[in-house]
mmCIF file of C-alpha atoms and ligand atoms in Angstrom:
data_model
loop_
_atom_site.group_PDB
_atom_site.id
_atom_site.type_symbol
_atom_site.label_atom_id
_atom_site.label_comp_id
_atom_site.label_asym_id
_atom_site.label_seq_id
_atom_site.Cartn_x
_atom_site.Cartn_y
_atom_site.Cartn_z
ATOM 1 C CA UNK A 73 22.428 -9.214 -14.029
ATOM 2 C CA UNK A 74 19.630 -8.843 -12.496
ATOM 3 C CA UNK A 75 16.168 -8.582 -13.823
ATOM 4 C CA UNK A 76 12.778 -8.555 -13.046
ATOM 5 C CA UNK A 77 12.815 -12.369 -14.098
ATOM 6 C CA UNK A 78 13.760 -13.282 -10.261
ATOM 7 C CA UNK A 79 10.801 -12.447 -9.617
ATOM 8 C CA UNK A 80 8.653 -15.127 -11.221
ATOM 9 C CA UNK A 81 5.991 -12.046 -11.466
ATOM 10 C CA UNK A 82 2.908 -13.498 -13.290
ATOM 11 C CA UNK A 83 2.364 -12.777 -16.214
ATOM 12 C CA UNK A 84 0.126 -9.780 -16.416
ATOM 13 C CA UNK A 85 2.790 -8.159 -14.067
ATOM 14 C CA UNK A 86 5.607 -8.877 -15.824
ATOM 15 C CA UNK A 87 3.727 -7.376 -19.201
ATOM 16 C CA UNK A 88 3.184 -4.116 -17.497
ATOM 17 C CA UNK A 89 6.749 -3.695 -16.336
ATOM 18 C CA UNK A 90 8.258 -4.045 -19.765
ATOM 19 C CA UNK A 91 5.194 -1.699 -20.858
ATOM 20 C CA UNK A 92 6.675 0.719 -18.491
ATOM 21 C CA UNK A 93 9.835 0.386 -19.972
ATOM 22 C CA UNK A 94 11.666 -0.966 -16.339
ATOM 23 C CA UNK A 95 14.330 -3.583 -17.129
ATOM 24 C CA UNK A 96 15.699 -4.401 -13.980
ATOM 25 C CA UNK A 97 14.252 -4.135 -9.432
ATOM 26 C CA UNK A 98 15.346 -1.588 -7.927
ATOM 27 C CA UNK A 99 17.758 -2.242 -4.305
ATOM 28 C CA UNK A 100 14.627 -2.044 -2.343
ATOM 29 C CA UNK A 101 12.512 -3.629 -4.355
ATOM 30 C CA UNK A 102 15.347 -6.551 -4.764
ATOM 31 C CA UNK A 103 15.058 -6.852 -0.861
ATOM 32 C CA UNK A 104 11.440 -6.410 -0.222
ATOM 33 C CA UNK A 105 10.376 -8.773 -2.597
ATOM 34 C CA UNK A 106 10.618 -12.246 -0.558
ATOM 35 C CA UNK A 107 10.006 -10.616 2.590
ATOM 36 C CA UNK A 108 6.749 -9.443 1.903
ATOM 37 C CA UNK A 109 5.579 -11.895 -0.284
ATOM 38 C CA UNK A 110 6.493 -14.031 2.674
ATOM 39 C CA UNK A 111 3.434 -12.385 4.854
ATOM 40 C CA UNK A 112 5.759 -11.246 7.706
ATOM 41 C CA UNK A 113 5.365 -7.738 8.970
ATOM 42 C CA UNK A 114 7.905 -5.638 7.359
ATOM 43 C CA UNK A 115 9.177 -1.868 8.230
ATOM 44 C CA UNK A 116 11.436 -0.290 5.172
ATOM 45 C CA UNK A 117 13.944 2.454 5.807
ATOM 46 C CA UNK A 118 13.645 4.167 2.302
ATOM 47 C CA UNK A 119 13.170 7.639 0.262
ATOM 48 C CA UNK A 120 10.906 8.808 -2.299
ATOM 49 C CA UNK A 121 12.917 8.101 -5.627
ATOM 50 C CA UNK A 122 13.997 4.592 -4.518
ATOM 51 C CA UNK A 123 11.228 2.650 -6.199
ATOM 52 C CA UNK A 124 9.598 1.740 -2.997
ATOM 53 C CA UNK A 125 6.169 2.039 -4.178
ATOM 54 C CA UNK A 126 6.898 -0.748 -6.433
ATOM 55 C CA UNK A 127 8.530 -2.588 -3.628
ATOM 56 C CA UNK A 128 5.678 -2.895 -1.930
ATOM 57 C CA UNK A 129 3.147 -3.326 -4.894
ATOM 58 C CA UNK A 130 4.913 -5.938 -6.683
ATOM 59 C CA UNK A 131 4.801 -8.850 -4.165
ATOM 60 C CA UNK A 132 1.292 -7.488 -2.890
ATOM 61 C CA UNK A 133 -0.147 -8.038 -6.697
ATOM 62 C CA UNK A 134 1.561 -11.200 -7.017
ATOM 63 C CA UNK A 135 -0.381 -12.611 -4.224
ATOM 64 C CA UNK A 136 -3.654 -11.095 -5.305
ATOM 65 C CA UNK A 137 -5.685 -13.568 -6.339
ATOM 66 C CA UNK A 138 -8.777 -13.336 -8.578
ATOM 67 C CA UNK A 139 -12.157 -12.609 -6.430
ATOM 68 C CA UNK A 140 -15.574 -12.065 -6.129
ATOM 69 C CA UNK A 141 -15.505 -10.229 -2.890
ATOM 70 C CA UNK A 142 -16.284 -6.929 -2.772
ATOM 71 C CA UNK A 143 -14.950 -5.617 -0.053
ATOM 72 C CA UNK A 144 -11.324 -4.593 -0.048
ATOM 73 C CA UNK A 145 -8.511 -6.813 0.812
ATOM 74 C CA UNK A 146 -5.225 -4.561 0.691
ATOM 75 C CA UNK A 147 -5.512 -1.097 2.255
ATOM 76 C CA UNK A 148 -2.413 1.393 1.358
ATOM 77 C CA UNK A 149 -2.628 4.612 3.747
ATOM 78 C CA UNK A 150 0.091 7.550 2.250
ATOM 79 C CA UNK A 151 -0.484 11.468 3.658
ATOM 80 C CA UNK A 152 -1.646 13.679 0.937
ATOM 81 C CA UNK A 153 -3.483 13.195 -1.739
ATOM 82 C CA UNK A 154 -0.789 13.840 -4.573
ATOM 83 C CA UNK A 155 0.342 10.473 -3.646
ATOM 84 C CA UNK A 156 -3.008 8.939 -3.401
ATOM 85 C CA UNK A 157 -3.261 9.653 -7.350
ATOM 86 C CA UNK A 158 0.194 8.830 -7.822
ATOM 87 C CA UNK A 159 0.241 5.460 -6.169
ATOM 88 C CA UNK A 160 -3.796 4.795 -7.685
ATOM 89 C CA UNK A 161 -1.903 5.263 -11.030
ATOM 90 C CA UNK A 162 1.213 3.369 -10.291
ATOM 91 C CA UNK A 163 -1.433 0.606 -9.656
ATOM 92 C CA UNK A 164 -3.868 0.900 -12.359
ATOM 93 C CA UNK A 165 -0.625 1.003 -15.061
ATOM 94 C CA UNK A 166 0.321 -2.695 -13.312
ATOM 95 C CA UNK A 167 -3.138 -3.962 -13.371
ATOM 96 C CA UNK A 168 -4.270 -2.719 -16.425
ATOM 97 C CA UNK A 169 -5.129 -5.732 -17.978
ATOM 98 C CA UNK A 170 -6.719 -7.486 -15.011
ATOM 99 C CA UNK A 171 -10.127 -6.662 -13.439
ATOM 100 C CA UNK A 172 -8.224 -5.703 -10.306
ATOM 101 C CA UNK A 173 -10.456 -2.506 -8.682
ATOM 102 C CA UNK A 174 -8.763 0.303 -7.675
ATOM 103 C CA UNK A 175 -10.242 3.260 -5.539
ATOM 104 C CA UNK A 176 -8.006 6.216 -4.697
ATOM 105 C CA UNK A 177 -10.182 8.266 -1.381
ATOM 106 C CA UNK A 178 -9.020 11.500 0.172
ATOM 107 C CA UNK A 179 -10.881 14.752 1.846
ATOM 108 C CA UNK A 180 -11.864 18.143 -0.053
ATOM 109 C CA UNK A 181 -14.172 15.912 -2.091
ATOM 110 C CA UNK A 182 -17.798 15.258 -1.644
ATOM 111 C CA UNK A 183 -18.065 12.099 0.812
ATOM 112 C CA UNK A 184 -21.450 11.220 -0.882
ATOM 113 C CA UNK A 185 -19.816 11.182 -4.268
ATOM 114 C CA UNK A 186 -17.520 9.163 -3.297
ATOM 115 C CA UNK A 187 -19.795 6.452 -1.424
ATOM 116 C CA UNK A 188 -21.323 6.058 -4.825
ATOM 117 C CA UNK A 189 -18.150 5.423 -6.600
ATOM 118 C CA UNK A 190 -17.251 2.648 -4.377
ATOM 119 C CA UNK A 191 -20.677 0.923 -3.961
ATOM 120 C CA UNK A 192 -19.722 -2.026 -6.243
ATOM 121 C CA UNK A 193 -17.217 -3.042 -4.572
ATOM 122 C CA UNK A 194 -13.500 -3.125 -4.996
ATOM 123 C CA UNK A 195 -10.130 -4.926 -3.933
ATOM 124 C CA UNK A 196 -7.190 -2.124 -3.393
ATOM 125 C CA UNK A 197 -7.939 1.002 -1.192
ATOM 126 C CA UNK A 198 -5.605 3.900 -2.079
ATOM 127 C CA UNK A 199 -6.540 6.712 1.096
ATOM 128 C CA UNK A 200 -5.261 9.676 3.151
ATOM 129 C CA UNK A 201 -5.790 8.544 6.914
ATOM 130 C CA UNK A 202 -9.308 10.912 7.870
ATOM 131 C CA UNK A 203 -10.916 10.620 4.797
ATOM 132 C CA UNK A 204 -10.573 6.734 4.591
ATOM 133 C CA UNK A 205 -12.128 7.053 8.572
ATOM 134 C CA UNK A 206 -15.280 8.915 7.398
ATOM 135 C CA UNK A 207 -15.944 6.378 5.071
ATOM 136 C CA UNK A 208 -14.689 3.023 6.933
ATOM 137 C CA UNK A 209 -16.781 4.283 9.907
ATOM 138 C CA UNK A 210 -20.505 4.403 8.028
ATOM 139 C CA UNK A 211 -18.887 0.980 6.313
ATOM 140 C CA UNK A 212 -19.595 2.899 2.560
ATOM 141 C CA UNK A 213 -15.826 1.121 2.763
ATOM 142 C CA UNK A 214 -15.430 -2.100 5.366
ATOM 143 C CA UNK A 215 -12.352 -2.549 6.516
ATOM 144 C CA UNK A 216 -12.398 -5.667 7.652
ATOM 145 C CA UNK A 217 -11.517 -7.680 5.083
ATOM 146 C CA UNK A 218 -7.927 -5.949 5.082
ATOM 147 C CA UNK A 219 -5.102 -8.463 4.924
ATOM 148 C CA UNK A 220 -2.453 -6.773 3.655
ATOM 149 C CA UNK A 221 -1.872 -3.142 5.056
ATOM 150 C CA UNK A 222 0.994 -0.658 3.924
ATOM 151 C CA UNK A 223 1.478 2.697 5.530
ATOM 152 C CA UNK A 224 3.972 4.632 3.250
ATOM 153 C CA UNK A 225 5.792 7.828 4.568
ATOM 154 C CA UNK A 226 4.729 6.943 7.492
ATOM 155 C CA UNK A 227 6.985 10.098 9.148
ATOM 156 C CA UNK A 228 5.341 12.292 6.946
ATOM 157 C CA UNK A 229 2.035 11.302 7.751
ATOM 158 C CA UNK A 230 3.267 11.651 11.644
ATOM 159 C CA UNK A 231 4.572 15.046 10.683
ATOM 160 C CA UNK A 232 0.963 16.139 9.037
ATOM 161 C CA UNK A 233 -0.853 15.698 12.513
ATOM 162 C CA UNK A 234 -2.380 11.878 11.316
ATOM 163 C CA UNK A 235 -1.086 10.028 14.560
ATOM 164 C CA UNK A 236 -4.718 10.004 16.277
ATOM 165 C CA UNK A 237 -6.369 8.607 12.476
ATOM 166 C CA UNK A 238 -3.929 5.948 12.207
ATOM 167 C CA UNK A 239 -4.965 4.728 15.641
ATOM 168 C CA UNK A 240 -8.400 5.032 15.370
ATOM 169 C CA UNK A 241 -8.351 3.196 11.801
ATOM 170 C CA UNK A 242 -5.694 0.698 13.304
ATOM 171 C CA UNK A 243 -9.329 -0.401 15.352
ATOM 172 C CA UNK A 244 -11.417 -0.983 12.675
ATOM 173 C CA UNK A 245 -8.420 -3.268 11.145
ATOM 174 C CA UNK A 246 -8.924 -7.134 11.623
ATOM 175 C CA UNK A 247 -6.475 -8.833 14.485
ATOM 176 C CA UNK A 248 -5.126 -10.847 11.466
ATOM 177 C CA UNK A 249 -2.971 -8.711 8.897
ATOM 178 C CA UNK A 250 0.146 -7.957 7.442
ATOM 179 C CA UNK A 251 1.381 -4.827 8.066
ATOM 180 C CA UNK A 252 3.709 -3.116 6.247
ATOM 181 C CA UNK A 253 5.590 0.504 6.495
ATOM 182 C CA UNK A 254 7.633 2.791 4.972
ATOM 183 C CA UNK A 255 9.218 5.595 6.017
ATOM 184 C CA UNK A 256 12.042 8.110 5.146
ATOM 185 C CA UNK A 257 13.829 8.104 8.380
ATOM 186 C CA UNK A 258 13.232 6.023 11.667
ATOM 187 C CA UNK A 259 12.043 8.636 14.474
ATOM 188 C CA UNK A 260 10.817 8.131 17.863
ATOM 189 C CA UNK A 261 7.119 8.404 16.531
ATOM 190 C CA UNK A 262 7.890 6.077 13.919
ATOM 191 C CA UNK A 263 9.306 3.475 16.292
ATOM 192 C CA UNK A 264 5.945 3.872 18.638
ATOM 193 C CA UNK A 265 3.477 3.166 15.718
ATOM 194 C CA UNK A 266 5.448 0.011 15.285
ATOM 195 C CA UNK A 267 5.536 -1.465 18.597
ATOM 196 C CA UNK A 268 1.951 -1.161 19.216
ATOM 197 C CA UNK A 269 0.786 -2.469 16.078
ATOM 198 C CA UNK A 270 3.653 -5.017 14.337
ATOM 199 C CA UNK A 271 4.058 -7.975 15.301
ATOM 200 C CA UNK A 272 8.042 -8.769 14.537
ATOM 201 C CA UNK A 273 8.885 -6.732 11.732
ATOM 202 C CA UNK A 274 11.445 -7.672 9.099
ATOM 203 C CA UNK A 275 13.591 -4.378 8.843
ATOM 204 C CA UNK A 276 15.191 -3.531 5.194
ATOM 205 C CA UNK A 277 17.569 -0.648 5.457
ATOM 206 C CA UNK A 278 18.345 1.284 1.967
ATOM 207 C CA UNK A 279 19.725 4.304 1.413
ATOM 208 C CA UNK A 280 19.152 6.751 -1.531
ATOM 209 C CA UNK A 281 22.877 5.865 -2.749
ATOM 210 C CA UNK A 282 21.655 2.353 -2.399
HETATM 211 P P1 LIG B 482 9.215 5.821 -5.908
HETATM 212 O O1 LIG B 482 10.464 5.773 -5.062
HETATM 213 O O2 LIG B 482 8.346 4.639 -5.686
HETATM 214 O O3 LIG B 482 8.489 7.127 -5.755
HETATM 215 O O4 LIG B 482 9.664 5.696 -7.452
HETATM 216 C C1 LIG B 482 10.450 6.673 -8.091
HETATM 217 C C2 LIG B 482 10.373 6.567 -9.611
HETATM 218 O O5 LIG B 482 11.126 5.455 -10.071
HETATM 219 C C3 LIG B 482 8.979 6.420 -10.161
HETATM 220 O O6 LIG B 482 8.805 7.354 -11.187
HETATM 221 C C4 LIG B 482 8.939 5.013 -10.718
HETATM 222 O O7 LIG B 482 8.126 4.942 -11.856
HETATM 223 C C5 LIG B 482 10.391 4.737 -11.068
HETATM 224 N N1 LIG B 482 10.759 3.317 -10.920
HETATM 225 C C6 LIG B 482 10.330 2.438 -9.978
HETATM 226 N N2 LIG B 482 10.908 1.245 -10.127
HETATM 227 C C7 LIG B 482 11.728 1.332 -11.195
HETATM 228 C C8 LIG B 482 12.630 0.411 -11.861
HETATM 229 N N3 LIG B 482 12.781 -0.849 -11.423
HETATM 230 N N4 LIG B 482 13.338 0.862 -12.928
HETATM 231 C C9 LIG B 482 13.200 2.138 -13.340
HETATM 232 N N5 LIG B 482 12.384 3.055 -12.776
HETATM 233 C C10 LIG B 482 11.652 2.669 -11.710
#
């Protein structure tokens, strides 16, 4: 069978998953484990429901070492702000007992509110696309110290109007990154996003049936 032992999660993940009560991956997160612990650039074919946002946190957490710097290292871009929460709380449940920091940013909030939150510092950015622009733009957050980046529902976010943000923040991005996507459903605008900005992606293909 398979489990989560496969893995060879550390052990502060591996706690939180049997805290969460999950006893064995998921298909996608089976397949996207090695490939994007492996640092290539990786696009995943996948819906909501699959476990993808552990398929992408997992092997990103693995690799996350302990650090002083404060300015963020993985950036994770998703289109509305329900999932901002949701995926800030996916990661807060896996790194709960690790001083891993956390910020979740999206607009209808006060900007200057949210400057102060994040003066200290922190390691995972959780952001809607033109909120996380504001605030990467007057450097309140840097971005470039980014080395991992993950754009999840990427179609949605193309459906929402974001195509313009994502370029724009794609600038402010260091040359040297991983990227990584997920998406529902491959469309054209899909397929442009990743030609301009992947470098070779590793494709994993699963369907809801799995
Ligand atoms: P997602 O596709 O990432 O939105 O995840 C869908 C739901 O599946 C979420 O509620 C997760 O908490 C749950 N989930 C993720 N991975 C697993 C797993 N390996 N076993 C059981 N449930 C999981």
């Amino acid at each position: 069978m398979n489990t989560f032992k496969v893995f060879k999660l550390q052990k502060f993940l591996q706690n939180a998953i049997t805290e969460l009560g999950f006893e064995k991956p998921t298909p996608v997160q089976i397949e996207s484990f090695p490939v994007i612990k492996s640092g290539s650039d990786v696009v995943g074919i996948s819906q909501t429901g699959t476990g993808k946002t552990l398929a992408y946190l997992l092997p990103l957490l693995q690799e996350l070492n302990f650090s002083q710097q404060t300015t963020p290292r993985i950036l994770i871009l998703v289109p509305t702000r329900e999932l901002v929460i949701q995926v800030v709380d996916t990661i807060k449940a896996l790194t709960k007992h690790t001083t891993v920091r956390v910020y979740g940013a999206y607009g209808g909030v006060n900007i200057n509110t949210q400057k102060h939150d994040v003066y200290d510092g922190l390691d995972i950015v959780v952001a809607t696309p033109g909120r996380l622009y504001d605030l990467a733009i007057c450097l309140a957050i840097p971005l470039k110290t980014i080395k991992k980046l993950v754009i999840d529902e990427v179609d949605v976010m193309l459906d929402l109007g974001f195509r313009h943000q994502l370029k724009n923040l794609f600038e402010l991005l260091p040359e040297s990154r991983q990227n990584i996507m997920f998406s529902a459903t491959m469309t054209e605008d899909v397929n442009d996003i990743l030609k301009a900005f992947f470098k070779s992606p590793k494709r994993i293909n699963i369907s809801l049936s799995g």
